[in-house]
Short mmCIF file of C-alpha atoms and ligand atoms in Angstrom, two decimals:
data_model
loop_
_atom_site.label_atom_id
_atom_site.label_comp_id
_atom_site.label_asym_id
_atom_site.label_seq_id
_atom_site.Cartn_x
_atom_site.Cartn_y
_atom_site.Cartn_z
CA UNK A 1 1.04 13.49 -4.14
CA UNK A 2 -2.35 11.98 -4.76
CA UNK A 3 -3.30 9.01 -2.29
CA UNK A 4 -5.54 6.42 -3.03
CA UNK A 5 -8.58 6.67 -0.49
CA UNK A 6 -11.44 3.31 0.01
CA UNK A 7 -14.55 4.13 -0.57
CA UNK A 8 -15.67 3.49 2.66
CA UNK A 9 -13.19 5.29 4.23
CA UNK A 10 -11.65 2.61 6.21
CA UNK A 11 -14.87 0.87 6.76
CA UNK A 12 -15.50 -2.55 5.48
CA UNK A 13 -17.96 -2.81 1.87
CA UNK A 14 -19.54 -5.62 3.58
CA UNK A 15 -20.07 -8.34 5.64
CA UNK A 16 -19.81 -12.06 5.26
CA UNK A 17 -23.67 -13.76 5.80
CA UNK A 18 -23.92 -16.07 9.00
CA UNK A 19 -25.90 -19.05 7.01
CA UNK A 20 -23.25 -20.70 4.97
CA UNK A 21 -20.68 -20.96 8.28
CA UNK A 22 -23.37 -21.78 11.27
CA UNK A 23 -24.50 -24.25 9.15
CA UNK A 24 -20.99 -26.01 9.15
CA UNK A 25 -20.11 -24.99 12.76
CA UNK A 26 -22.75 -27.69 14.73
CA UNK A 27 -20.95 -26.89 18.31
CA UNK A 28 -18.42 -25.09 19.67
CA UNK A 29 -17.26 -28.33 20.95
CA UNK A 30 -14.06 -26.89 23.17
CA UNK A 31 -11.79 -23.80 22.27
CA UNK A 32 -11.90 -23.06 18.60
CA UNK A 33 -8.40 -23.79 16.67
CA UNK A 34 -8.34 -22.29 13.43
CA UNK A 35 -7.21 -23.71 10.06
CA UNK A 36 -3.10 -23.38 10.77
CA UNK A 37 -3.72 -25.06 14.25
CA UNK A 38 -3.90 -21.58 16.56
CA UNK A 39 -6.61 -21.06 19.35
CA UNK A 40 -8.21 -18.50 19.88
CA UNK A 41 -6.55 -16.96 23.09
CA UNK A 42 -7.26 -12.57 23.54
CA UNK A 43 -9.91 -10.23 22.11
CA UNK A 44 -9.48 -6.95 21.34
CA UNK A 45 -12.30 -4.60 21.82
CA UNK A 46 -12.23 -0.75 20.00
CA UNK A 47 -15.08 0.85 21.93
CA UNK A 48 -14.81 4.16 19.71
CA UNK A 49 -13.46 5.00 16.54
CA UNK A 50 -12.79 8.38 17.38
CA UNK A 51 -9.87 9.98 18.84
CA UNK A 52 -8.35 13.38 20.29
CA UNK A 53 -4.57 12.75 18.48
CA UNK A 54 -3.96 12.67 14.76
CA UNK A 55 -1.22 10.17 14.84
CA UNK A 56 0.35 10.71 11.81
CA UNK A 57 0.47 6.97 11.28
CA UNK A 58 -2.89 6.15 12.06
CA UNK A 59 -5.30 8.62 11.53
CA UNK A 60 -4.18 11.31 9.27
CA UNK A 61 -5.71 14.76 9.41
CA UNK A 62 -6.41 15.01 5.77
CA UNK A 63 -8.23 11.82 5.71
CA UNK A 64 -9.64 11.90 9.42
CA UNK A 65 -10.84 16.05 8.85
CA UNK A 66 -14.08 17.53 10.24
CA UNK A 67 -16.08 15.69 8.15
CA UNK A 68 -15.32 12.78 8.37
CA UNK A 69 -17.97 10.22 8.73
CA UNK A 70 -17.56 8.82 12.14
CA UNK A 71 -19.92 6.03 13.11
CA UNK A 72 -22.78 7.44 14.79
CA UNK A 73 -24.23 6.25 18.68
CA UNK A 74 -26.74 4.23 17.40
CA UNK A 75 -24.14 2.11 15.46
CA UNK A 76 -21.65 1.28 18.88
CA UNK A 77 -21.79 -1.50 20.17
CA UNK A 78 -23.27 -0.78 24.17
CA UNK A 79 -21.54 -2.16 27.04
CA UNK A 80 -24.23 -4.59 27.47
CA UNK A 81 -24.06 -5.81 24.29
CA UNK A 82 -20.02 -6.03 24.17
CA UNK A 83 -20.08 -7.76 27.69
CA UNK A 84 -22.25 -10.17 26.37
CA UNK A 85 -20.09 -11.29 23.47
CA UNK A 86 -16.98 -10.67 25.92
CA UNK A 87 -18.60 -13.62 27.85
CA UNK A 88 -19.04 -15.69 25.16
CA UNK A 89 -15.67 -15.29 24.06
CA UNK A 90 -14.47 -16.32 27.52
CA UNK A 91 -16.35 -19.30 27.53
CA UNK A 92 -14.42 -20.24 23.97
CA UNK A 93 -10.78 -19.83 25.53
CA UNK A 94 -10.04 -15.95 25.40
CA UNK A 95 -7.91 -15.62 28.58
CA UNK A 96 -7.04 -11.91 27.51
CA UNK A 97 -9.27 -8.97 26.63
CA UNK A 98 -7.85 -5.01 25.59
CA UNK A 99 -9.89 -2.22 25.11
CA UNK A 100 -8.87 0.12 22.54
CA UNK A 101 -10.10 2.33 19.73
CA UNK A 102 -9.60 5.34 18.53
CA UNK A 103 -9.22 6.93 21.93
CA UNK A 104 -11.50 4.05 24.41
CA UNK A 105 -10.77 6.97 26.98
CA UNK A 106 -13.25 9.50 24.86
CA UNK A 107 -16.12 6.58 25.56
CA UNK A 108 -18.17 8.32 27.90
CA UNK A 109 -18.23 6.06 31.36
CA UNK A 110 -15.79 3.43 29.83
CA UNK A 111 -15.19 2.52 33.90
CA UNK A 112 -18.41 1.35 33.76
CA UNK A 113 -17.78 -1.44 31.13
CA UNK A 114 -14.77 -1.95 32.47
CA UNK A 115 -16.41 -3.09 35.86
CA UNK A 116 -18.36 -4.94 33.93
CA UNK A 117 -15.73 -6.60 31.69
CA UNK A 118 -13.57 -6.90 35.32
CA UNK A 119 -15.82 -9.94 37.09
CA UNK A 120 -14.84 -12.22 33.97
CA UNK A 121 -11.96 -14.74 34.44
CA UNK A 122 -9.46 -12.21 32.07
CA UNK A 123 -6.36 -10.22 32.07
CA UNK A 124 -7.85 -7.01 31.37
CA UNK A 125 -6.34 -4.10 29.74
CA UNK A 126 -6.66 -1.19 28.13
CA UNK A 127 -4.31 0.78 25.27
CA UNK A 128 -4.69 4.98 25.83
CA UNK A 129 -2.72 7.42 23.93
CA UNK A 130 -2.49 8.93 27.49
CA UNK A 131 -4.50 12.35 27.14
CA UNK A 132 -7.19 11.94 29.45
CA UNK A 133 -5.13 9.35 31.57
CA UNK A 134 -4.61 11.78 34.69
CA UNK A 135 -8.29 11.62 35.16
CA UNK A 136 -8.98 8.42 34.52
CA UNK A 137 -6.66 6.37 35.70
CA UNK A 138 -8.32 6.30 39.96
CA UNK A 139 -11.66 5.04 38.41
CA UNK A 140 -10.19 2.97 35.69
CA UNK A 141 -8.62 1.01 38.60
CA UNK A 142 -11.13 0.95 40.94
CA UNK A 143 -13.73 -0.59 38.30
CA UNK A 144 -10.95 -3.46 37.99
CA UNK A 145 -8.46 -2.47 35.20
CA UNK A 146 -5.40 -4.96 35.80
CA UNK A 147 -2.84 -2.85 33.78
CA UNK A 148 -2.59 -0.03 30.96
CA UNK A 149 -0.19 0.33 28.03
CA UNK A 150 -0.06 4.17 26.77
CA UNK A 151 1.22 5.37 23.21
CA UNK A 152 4.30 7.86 23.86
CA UNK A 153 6.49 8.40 20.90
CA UNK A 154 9.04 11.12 21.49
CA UNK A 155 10.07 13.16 25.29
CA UNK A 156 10.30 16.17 23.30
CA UNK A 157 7.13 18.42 22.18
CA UNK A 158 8.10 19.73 18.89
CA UNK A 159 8.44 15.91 17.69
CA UNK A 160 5.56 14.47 20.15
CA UNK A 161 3.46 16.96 17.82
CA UNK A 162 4.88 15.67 14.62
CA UNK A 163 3.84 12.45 15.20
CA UNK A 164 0.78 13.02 17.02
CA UNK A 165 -0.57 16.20 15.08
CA UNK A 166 -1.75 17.60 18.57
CA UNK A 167 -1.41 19.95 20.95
CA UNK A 168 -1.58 17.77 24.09
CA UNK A 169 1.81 18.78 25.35
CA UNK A 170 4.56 15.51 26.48
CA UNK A 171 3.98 16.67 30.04
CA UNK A 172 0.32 15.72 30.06
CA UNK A 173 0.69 12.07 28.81
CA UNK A 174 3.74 11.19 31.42
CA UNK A 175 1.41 12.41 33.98
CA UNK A 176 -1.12 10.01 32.95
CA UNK A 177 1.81 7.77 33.09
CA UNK A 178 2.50 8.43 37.07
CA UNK A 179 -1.27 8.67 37.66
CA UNK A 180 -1.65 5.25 36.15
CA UNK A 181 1.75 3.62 38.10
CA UNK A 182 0.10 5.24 41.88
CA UNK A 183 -3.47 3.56 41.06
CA UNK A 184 -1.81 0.21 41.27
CA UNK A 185 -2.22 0.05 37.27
CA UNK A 186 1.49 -1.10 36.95
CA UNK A 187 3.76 -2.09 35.58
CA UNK A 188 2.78 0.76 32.75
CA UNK A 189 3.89 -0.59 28.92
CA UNK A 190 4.75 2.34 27.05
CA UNK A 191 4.44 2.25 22.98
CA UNK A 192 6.51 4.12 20.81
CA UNK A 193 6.18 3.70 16.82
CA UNK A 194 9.12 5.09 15.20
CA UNK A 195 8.86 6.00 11.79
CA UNK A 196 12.34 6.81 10.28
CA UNK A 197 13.71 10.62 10.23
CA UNK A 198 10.61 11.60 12.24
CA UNK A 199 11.33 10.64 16.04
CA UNK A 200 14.68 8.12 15.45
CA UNK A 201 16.25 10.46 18.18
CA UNK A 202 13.21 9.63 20.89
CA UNK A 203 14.27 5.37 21.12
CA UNK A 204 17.35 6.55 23.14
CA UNK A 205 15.48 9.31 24.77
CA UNK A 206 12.70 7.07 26.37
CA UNK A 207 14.94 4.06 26.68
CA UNK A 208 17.12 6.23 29.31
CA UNK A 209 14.02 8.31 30.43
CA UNK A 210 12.21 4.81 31.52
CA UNK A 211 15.10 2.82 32.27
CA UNK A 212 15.16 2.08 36.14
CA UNK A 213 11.27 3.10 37.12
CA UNK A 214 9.75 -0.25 36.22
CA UNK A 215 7.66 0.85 33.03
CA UNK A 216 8.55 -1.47 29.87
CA UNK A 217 9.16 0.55 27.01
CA UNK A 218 8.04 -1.37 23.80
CA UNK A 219 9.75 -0.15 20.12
CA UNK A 220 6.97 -0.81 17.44
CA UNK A 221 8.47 -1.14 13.68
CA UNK A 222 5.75 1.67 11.61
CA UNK A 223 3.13 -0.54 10.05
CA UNK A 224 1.18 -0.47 6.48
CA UNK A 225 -2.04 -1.08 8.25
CA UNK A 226 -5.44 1.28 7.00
CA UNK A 227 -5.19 2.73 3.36
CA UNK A 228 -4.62 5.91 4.59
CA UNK A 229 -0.91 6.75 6.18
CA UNK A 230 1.04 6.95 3.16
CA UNK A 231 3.15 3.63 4.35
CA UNK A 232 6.52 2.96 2.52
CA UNK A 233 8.94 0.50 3.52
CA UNK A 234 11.70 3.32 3.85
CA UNK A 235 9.36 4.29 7.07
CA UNK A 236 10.58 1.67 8.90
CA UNK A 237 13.12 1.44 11.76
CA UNK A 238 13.65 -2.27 12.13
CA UNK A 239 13.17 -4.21 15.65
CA UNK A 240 17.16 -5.18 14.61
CA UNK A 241 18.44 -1.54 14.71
CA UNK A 242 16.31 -0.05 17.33
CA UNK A 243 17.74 -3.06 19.77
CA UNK A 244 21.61 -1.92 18.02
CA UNK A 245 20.96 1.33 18.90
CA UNK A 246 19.64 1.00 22.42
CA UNK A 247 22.28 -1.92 23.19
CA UNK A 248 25.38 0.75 22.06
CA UNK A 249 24.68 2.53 24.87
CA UNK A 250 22.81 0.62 27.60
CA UNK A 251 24.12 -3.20 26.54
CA UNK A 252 20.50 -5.77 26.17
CA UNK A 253 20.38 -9.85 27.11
CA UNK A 254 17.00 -11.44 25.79
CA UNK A 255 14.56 -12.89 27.87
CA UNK A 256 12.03 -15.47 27.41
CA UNK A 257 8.32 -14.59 26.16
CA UNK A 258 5.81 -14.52 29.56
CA UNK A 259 3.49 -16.86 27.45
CA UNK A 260 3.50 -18.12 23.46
CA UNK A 261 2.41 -15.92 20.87
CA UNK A 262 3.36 -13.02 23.22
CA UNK A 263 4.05 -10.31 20.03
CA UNK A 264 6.55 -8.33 21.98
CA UNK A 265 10.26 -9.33 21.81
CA UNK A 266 11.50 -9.12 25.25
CA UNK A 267 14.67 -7.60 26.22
CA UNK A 268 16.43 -6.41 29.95
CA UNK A 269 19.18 -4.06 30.22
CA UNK A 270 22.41 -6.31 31.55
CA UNK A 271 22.89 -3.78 34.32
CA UNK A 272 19.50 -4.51 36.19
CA UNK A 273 17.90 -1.21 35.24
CA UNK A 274 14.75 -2.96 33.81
CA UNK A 275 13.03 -4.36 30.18
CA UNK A 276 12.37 -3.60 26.98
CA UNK A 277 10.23 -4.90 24.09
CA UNK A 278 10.61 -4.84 20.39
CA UNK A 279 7.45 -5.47 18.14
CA UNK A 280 8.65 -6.55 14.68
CA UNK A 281 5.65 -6.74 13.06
CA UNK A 282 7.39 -5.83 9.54
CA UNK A 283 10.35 -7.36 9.60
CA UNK A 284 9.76 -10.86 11.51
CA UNK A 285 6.30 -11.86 11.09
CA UNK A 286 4.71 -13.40 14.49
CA UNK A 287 1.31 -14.95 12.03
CA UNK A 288 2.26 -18.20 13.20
CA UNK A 289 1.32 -17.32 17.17
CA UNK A 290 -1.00 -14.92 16.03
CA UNK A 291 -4.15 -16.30 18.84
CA UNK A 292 -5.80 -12.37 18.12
CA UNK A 293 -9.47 -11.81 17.68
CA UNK A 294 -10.43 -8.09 16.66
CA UNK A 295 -13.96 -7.01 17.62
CA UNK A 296 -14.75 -3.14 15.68
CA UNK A 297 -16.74 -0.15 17.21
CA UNK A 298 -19.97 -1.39 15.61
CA UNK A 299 -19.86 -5.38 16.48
CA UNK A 300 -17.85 -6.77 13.18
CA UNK A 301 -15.27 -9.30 13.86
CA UNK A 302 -11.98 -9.76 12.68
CA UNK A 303 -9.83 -12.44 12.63
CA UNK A 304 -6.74 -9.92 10.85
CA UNK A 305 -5.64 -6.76 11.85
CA UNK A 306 -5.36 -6.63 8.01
CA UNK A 307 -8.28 -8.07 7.00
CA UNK A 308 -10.62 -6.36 4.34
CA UNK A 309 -14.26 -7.42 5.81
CA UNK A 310 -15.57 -8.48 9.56
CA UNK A 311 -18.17 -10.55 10.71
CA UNK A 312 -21.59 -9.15 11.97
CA UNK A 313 -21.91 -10.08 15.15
CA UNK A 314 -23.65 -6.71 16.20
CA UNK A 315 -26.27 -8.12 13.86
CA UNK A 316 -26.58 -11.54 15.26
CA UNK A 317 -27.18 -10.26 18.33
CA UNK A 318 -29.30 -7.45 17.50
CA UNK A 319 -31.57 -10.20 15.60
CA UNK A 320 -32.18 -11.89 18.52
CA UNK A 321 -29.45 -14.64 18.48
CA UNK A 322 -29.15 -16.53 22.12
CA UNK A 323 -25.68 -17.37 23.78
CA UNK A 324 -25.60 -20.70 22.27
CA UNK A 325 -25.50 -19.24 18.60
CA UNK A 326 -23.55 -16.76 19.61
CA UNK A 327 -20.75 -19.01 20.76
CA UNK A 328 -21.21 -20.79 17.34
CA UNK A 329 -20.89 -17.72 15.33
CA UNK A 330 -17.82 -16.61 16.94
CA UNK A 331 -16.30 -20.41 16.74
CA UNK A 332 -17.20 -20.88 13.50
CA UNK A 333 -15.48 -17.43 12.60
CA UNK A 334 -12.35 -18.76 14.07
CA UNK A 335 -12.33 -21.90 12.71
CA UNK A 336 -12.61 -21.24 9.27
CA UNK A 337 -9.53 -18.11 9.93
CA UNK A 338 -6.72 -18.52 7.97
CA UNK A 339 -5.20 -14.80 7.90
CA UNK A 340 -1.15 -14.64 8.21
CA UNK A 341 -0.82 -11.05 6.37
CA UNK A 342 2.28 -10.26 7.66
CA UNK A 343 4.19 -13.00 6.13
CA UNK A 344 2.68 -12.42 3.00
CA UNK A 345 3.97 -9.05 2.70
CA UNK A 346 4.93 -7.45 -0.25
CA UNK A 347 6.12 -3.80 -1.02
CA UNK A 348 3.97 -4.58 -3.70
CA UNK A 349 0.81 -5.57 -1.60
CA UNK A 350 -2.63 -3.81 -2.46
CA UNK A 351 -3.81 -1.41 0.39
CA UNK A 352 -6.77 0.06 -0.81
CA UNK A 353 -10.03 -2.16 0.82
CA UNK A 354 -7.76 -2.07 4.11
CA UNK A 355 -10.19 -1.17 7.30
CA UNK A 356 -8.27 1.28 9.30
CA UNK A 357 -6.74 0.67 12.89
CA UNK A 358 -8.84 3.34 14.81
CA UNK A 359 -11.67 1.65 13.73
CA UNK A 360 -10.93 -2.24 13.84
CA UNK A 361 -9.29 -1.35 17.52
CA UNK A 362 -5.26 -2.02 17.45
N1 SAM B 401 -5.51 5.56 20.89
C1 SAM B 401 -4.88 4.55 21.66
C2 SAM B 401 -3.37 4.67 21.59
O1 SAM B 401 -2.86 5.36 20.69
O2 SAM B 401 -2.72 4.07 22.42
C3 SAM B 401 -5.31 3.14 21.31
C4 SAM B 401 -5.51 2.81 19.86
S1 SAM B 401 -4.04 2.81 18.86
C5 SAM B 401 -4.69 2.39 17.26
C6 SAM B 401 -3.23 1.34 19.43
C7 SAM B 401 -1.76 1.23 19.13
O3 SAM B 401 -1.56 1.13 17.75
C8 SAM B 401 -0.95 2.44 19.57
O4 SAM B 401 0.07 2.04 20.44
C9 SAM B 401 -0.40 2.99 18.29
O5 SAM B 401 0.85 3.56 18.46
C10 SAM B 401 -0.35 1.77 17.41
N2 SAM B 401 -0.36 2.09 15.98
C11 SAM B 401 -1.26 2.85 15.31
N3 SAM B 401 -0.92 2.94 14.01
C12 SAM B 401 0.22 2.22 13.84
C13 SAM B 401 1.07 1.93 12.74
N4 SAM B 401 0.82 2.39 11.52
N5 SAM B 401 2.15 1.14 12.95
C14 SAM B 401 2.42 0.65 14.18
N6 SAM B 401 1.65 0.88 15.26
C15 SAM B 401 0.57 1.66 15.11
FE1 SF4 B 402 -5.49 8.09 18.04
FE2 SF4 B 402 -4.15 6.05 18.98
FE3 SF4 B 402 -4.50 6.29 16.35
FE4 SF4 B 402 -2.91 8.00 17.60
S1 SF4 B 402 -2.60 5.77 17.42
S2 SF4 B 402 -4.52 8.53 16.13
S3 SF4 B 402 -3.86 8.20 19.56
S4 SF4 B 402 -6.07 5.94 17.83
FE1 SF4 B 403 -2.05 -11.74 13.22
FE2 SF4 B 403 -2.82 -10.76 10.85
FE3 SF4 B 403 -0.90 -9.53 12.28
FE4 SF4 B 403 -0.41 -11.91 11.11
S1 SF4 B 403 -0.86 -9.99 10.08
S2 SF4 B 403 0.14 -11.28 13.22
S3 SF4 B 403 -2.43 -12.90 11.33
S4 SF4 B 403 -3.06 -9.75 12.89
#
């Protein structure tokens, strides 16, 4: 089957010029709201495109091979230079900042910026497919992590490996898991994509495995983001029948969203055992709370985890730009955002200038 692949490989072609919108932004004048009346409310920061999974979903082996053109040092953002624009975004109304990637556990020292990251007024967090968790999780938590969320989608090795394309057996990752509850980094969220007739079996496997220890297990319906996972519709496992399935067995009562635009679907079991969370991000489109600002490897913002091209802020910053001009750029960025992707979907919709997850941080 021949697959259409971006020319920049998941990279945007450019980036929109600074001019034209700091000379309409004259302030930041109070949190930003953008043009369908959101405000700007977490950050997410990928600190490294690469990762040590192949995520069948995400970062495809044939497309993410051994020569693939992976940003080089000089092009990531440092931890100076992201704690800098993390402050800035503070001061603009982000209340919520998530490191990701790629893998933001294969950043070498990432305790370091999370110590850094840690004295600012946030809920700090950080998404880990769970590898190098065991390790980690003692200094994560001692720099100041609050709480991680770790990808896990199937108990079982043989399909952990089909959806993962690695060799990191289960066992690994739910020690991470335990690593991360005993450093105090709890409660632990635990992701699971399900793409249909590849790990269906593991949403009743990890609802039972995880019911009763505290850990919230969140379903996420298999997304068309990047150009490169070979997306189709008939992928998808809806939020509707994972909740059927689960509530067959173990019977569900919703429960109210901890704050608005939270994107998971909350859900407790009616026997006390604990919560779950659907993410329906195909099937019941959340654009309309969508308060999400995406901040890439190398310093380009993104106002869409769909969008085509970021903002240079790496170059802004780089050029000299002081805080005040910073907190202009980033307002003016928000202000002028209009993205709600997901309610636009087609089947039909074009894929090929996407920028891929691992590299605009999910
Ligand atoms: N490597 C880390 C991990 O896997 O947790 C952090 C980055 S990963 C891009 C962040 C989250 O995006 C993971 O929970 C992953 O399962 C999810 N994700 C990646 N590709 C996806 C897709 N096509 N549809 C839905 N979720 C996806
Ligand atoms: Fe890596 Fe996470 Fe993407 Fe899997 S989902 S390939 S672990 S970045
Ligand atoms: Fe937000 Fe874009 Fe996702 Fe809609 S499609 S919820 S605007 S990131």
């Amino acid at each position: 089957m021949s697959r259409i692949i971006p020319l920049a490989v998941g990279r945007p072609t450019g980036a929109g010029g600074w001019d034209a919108l700091l000379a309409r932004e004259v302030g930041p004048g109070g949190p930003p709201v953008d043009t369908l009346g959101r405000r700007l409310h977490d950050l997410r920061i990928s600190v490294t495109d690469r990762c040590n999974f192949r995520c069948v979903y995400c970062m495809p082996k044939d497309v993410f091979g051994r020569d693939y053109p992976f940003l080089p040092q000089d092009a990531l953002l440092t931890f100076e230079e992201i704690a800098r624009m993390a402050r800035a975004f503070v001061g603009l109304g982000v209340e919520k900042i998530r490191l990701t990637g790629g893998e933001p556990l294969l950043r070498k020292h990432v305790e370091r910026l999370v110590a850094m990251l840690a004295e600012l007024p946030v809920d700090l967090t950080l998404t880990t497919n769970g590898a190098l968790l065991a390790r980690k999780a003692r200094a994560l938590a001692d720099a100041g992590l609050k709480r991680v969320t770790v990808s896990l989608d199937a108990l079982d090795d043989a399909t952990f490996r089909a959806m993962g394309d690695t060799d990191t057996p289960v066992a690994q990752v739910l020690e991470g898991i335990e690593a991360a509850s005993q450093a105090g980094l709890a409660p632990v969220k635990i992701n699971v994509v399900v793409k249909r007739g590849v790990n269906e079996h593991a949403i009743l496997d990890l609802a039972r495995h995880f019911r009763g220890t505290g850990h919230i297990v969140r379903f996420i319906e298999y997304m068309d983001v990047g150009a490169t996972n070979g997306w189709r519709m008939d992928d998808v496992v809806s939020a509707s029948e994972i909740l059927e399935r689960i509530g067959a067995e173990f019977p569900l009562e919703p429960i109210d969203p901890n704050y608005a635009g939270e994107v998971a679907e909350r859900w407790r079991y009616r026997d006390g055992a604990g919560e779950i969370g659907v993410i329906a991000s195909v099937t019941q489109a959340f654009c309309r709370d969508c308060t999400r600002m995406r901040l890439s490897t190398d310093g380009k913002l993104y106002t869409c985890l769909f969008a085509n091209d970021g903002h240079d802020l790496r170059g802004l910053v780089r050029g000299g730009a002081d805080d005040a001009t910073l907190a202009r750029a980033i307002s003016a960025v928000w202000r002028s955002r209009a993205d709600r992707y997901s309610e636009l979907r087609t089947a039909a919709t074009p894929r090929e200038r996407r920028i891929e997850m691992s590299y605009i941080g999910g």
